Every structure is written in structure tokens, then in C-alpha cells.
Short mmCIF file of C-alpha atoms and ligand atoms in Angstrom, two decimals:
data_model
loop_
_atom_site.label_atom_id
_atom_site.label_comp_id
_atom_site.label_asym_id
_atom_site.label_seq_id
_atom_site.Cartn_x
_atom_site.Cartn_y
_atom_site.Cartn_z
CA UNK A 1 0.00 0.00 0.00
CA UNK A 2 1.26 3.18 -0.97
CA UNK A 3 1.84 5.60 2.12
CA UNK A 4 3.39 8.45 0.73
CA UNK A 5 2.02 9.42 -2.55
CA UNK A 6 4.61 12.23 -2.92
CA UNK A 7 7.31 10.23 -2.68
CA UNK A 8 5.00 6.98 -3.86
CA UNK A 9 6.73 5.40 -1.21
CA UNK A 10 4.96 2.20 0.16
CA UNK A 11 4.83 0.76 3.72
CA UNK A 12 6.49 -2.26 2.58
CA UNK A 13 9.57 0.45 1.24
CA UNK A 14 9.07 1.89 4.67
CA UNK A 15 9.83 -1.43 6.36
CA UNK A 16 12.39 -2.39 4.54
CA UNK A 17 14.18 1.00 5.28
CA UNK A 18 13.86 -0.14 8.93
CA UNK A 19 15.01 -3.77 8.69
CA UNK A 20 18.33 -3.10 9.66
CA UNK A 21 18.08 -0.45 12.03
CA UNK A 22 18.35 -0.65 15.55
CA UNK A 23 17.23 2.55 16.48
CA UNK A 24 14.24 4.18 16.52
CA UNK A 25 14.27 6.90 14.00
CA UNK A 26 12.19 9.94 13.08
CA UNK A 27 9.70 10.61 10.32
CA UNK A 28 12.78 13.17 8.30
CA UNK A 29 15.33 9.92 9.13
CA UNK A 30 12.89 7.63 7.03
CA UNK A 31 12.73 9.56 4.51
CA UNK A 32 16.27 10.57 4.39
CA UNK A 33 17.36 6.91 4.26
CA UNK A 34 14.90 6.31 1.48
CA UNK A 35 16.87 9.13 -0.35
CA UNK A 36 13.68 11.62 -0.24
CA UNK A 37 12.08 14.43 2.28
CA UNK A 38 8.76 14.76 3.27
CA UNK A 39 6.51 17.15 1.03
CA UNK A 40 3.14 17.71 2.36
CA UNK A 41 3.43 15.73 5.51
CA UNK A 42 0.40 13.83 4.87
CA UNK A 43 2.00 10.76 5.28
CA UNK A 44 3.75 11.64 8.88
CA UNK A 45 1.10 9.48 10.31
CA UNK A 46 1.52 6.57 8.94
CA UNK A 47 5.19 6.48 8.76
CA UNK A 48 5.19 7.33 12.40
CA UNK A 49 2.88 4.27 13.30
CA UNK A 50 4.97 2.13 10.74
CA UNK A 51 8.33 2.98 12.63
CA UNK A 52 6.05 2.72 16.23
CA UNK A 53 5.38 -1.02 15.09
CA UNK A 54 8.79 -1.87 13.81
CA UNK A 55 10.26 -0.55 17.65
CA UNK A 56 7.98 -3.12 19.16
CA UNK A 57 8.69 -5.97 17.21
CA UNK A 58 12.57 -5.00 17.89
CA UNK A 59 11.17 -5.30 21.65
CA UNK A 60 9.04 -8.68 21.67
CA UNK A 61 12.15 -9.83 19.34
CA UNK A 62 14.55 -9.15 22.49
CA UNK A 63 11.69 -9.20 25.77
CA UNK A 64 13.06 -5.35 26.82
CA UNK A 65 15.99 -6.61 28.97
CA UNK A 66 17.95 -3.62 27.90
CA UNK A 67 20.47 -6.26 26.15
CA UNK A 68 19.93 -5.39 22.60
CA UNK A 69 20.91 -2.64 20.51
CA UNK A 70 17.29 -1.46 20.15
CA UNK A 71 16.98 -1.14 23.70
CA UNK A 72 20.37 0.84 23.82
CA UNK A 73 18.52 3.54 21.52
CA UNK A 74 15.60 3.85 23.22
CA UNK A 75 17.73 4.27 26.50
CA UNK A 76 16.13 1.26 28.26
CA UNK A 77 19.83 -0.56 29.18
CA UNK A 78 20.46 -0.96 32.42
S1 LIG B 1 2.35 12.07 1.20
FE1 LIG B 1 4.34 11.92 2.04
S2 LIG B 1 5.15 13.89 1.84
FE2 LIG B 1 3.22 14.01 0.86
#
């Protein structure tokens, strides 16, 4: 499904922009990895509830023991 339609940038692109991060990044990151910038900012949303969801599967993957490197970004080590 397409999420940006500016960019035509779909949630699957977004996802894979986020596979191999371990942080959790803002909306201009995204989009700055994806070699783009936000237009209208309709999008900001959804991009922000993509990147939400990939953050908490980073968290079920690793229980939140503050272990991981996604739990060193979001400051929750120990
Ligand atoms: S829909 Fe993404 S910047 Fe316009």
C-alpha cells in the first residue's frame, strides 16, 4: 500500500528501510534513508505508526531486557 504518494513510497519500502536499524528513528530519518524528504506531511502518520510497530517488534524480538541494541537507543539498558 502506498503511504506516501509524494514520494509513492509504500509501507512495505518503509519497512524495509527499517530492517536493519536498531534505532528508533524519526519521520525526516525515514525519509532521508529512502533518499527523499517529506513534502506535504500527509504521510507523517503513517510512517510514524509504521516505525512505532517496527520498535515493538525490535522489543518482543529481544523481551526489553535492555540487552539489545534497540533497547540501547531507546535508553532502556540498564
Ligand atoms: S504524502 Fe508523504 S510527503 Fe506528501
Amino acid at each position: 500500500m502506498i503511504v506516501c504518494s509524494c514520494n509513492v513510497l509504500s509501507d512495505r519500502d518503509v519497512r524495509e528501510s527499517l530492517s536493519a536499524r536498531a534505532d528508533r528513528p524519526s519521520v525526516g530519518a525515514v525519509f532521508r534513508n529512502m533518499g527523499c524528504e517529506a513534502k506535504c506531511g500527509r504521510c507523517v502518520r503513517s510512517i510514524v505508526a509504521i516505525v512505532d510497530q517496527h520498535a515493538a517488534a525490535r522489543l518482543d524480538e529481544c523481551g526489553g531486557t535492555g540487552d539489545c541494541d534497540s533497547c540501547r537507543a531507546d535508553g532502556l539498558a540498564a
